[in-house]
PDB file of C-alpha atoms in Angstrom:
ATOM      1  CA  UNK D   1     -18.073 -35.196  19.998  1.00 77.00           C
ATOM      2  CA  UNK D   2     -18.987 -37.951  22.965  1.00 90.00           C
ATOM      3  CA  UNK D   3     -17.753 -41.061  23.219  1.00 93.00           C
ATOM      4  CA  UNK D   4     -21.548 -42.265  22.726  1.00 93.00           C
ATOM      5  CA  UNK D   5     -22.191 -40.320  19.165  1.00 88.00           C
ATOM      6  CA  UNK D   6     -18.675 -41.434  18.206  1.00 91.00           C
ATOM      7  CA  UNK D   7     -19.693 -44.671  18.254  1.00 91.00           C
ATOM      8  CA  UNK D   8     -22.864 -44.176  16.944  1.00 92.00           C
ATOM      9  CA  UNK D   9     -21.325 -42.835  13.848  1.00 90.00           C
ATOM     10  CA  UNK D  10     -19.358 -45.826  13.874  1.00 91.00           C
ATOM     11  CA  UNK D  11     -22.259 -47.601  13.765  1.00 92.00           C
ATOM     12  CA  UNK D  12     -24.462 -45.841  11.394  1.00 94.00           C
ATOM     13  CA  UNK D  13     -21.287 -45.830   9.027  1.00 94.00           C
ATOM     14  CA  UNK D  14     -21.210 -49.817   9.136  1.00 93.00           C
ATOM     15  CA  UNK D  15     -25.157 -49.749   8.441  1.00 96.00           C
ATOM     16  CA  UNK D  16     -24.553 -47.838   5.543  1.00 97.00           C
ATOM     17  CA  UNK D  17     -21.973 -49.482   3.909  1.00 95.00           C
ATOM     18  CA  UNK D  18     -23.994 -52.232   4.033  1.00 93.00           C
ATOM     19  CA  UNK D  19     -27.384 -50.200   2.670  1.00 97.00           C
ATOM     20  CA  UNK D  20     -26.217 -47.809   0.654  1.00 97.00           C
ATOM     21  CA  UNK D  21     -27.432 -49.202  -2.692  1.00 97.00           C
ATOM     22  CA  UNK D  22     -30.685 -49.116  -1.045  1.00 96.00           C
ATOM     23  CA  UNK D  23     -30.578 -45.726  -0.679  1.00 97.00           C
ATOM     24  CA  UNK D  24     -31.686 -42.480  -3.968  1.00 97.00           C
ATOM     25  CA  UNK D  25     -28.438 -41.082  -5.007  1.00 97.00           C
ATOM     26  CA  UNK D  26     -29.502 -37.751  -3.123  1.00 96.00           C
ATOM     27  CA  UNK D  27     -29.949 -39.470   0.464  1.00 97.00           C
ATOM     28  CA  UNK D  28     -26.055 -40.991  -0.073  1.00 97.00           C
ATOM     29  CA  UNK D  29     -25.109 -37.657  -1.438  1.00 96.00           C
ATOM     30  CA  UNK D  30     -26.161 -35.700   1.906  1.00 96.00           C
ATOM     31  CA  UNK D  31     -25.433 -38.728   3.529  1.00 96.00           C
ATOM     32  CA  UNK D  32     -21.912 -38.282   2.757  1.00 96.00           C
ATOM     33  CA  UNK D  33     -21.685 -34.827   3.161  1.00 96.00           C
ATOM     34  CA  UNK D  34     -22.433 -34.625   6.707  1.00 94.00           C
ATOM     35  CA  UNK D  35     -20.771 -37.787   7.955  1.00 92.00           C
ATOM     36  CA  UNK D  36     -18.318 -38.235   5.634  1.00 93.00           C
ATOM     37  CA  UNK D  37     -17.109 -35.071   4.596  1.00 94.00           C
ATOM     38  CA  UNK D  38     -17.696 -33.678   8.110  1.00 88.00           C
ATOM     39  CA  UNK D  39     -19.842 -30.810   6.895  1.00 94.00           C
ATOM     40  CA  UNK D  40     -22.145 -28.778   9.402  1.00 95.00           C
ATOM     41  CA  UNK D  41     -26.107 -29.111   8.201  1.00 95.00           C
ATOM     42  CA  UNK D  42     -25.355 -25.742   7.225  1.00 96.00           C
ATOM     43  CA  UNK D  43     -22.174 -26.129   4.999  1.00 97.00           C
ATOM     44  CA  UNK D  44     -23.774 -29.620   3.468  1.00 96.00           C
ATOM     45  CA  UNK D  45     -26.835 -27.175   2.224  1.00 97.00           C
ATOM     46  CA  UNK D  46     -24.981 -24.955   0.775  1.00 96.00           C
ATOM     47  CA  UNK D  47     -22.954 -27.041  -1.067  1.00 95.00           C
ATOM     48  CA  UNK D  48     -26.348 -28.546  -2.272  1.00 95.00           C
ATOM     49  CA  UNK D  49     -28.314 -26.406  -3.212  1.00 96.00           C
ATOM     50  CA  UNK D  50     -31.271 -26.857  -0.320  1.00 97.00           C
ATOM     51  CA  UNK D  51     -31.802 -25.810   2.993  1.00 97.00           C
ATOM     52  CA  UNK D  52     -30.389 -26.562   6.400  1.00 97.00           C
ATOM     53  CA  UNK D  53     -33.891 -28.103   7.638  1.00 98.00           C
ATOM     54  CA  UNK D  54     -34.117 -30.446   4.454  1.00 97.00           C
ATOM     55  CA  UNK D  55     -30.469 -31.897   5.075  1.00 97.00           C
ATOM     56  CA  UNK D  56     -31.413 -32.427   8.673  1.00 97.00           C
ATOM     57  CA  UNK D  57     -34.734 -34.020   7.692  1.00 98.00           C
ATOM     58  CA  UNK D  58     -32.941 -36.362   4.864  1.00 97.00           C
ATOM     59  CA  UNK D  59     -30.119 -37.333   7.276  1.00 96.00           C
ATOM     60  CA  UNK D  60     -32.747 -38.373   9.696  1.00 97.00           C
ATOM     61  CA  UNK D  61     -34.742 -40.397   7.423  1.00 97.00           C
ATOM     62  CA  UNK D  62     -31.617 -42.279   5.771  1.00 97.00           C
ATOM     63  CA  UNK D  63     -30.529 -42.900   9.767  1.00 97.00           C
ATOM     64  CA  UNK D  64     -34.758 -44.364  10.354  1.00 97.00           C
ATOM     65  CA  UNK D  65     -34.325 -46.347   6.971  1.00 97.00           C
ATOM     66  CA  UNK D  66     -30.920 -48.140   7.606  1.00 97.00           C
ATOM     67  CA  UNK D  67     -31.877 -49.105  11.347  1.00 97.00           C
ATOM     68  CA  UNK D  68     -34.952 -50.794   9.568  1.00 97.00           C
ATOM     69  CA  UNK D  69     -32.906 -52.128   6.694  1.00 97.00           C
ATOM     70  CA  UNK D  70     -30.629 -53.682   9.618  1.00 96.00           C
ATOM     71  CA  UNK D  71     -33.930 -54.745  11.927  1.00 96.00           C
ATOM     72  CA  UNK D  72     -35.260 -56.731   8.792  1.00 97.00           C
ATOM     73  CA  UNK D  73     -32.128 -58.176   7.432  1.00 95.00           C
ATOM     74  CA  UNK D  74     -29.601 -58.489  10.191  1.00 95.00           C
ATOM     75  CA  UNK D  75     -26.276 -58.113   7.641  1.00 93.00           C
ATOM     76  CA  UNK D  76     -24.378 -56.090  10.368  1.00 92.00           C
ATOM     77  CA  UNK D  77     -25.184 -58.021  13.325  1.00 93.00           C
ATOM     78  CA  UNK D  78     -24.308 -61.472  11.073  1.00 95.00           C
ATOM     79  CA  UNK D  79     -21.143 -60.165  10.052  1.00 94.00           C
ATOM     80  CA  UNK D  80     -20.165 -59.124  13.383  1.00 92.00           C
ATOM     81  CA  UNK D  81     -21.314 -62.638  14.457  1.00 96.00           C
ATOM     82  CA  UNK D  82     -19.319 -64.201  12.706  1.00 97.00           C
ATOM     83  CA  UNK D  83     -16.217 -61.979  12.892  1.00 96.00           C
ATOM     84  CA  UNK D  84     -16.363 -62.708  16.680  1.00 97.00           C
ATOM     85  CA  UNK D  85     -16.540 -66.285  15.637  1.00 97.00           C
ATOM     86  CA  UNK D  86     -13.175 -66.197  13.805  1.00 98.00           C
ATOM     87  CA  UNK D  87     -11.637 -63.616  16.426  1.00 97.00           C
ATOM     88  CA  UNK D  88     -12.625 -66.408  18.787  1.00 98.00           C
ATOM     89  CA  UNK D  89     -11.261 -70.037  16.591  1.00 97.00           C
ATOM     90  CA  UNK D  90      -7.917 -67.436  15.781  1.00 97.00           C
ATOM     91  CA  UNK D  91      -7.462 -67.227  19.693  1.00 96.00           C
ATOM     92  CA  UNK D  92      -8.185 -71.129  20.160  1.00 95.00           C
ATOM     93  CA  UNK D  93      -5.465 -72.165  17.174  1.00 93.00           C
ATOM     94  CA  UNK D  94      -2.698 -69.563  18.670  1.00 93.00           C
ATOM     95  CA  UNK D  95      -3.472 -71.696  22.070  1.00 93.00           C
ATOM     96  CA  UNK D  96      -3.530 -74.857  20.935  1.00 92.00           C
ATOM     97  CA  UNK D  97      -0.160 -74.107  18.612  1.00 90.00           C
ATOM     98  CA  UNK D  98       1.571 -72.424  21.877  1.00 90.00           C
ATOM     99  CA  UNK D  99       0.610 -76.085  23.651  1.00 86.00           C
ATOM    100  CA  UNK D 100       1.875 -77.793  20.909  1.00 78.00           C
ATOM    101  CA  UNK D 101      -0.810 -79.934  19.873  1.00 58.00           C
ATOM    102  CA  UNK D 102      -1.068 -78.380  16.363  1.00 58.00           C
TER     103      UNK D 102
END
């Protein structure tokens, strides 16, 4: 696996555990099969029940739905907002404390 797919994995797996509720039980179960459990297409099929094209097809539609989940609600770009925002007042306390002005 590349460096790029690795992270987008990464960042398909944030998007879903934000949007996974908004998701049919069958899209999170071969959602989870290939991504999670590290199946091949083939493998995840197997194990339920339907063929290697409809896995492929599902995964591809759950990775379509939760880029247009995160395009209309913006959870995973807010929280990452405002994660750098703390990263960023963490780094100006430790500063200020090493200065001793706190």
């Amino acid at each position: 696996m590349s460096t790029e797919e690795f992270e987008q994995r990464i960042s398909f797996n944030l998007l879903y555990d934000f949007y996974s509720p908004l998701l049919t039980e069958r899209q999170r179960k071969i959602y989870e099969a290939v991504c999670f459990s590290d199946l091949s297409l083939t493998e995840a099929a197997e194990k339920l029940g339907i063929s290697r094209q409809a896995v492929s097809r599902i995964r591809q539609r759950v990775e379509n739905k939760l880029k247009l989940l995160e395009k209309n609600l913006c959870f995973a770009r807010s929280i990452k907002r405002l994660e750098n925002k703390i990263n960023e007042l963490e780094a100006e306390i430790l500063k200020l404390k090493s200065k001793g002005g706190y």
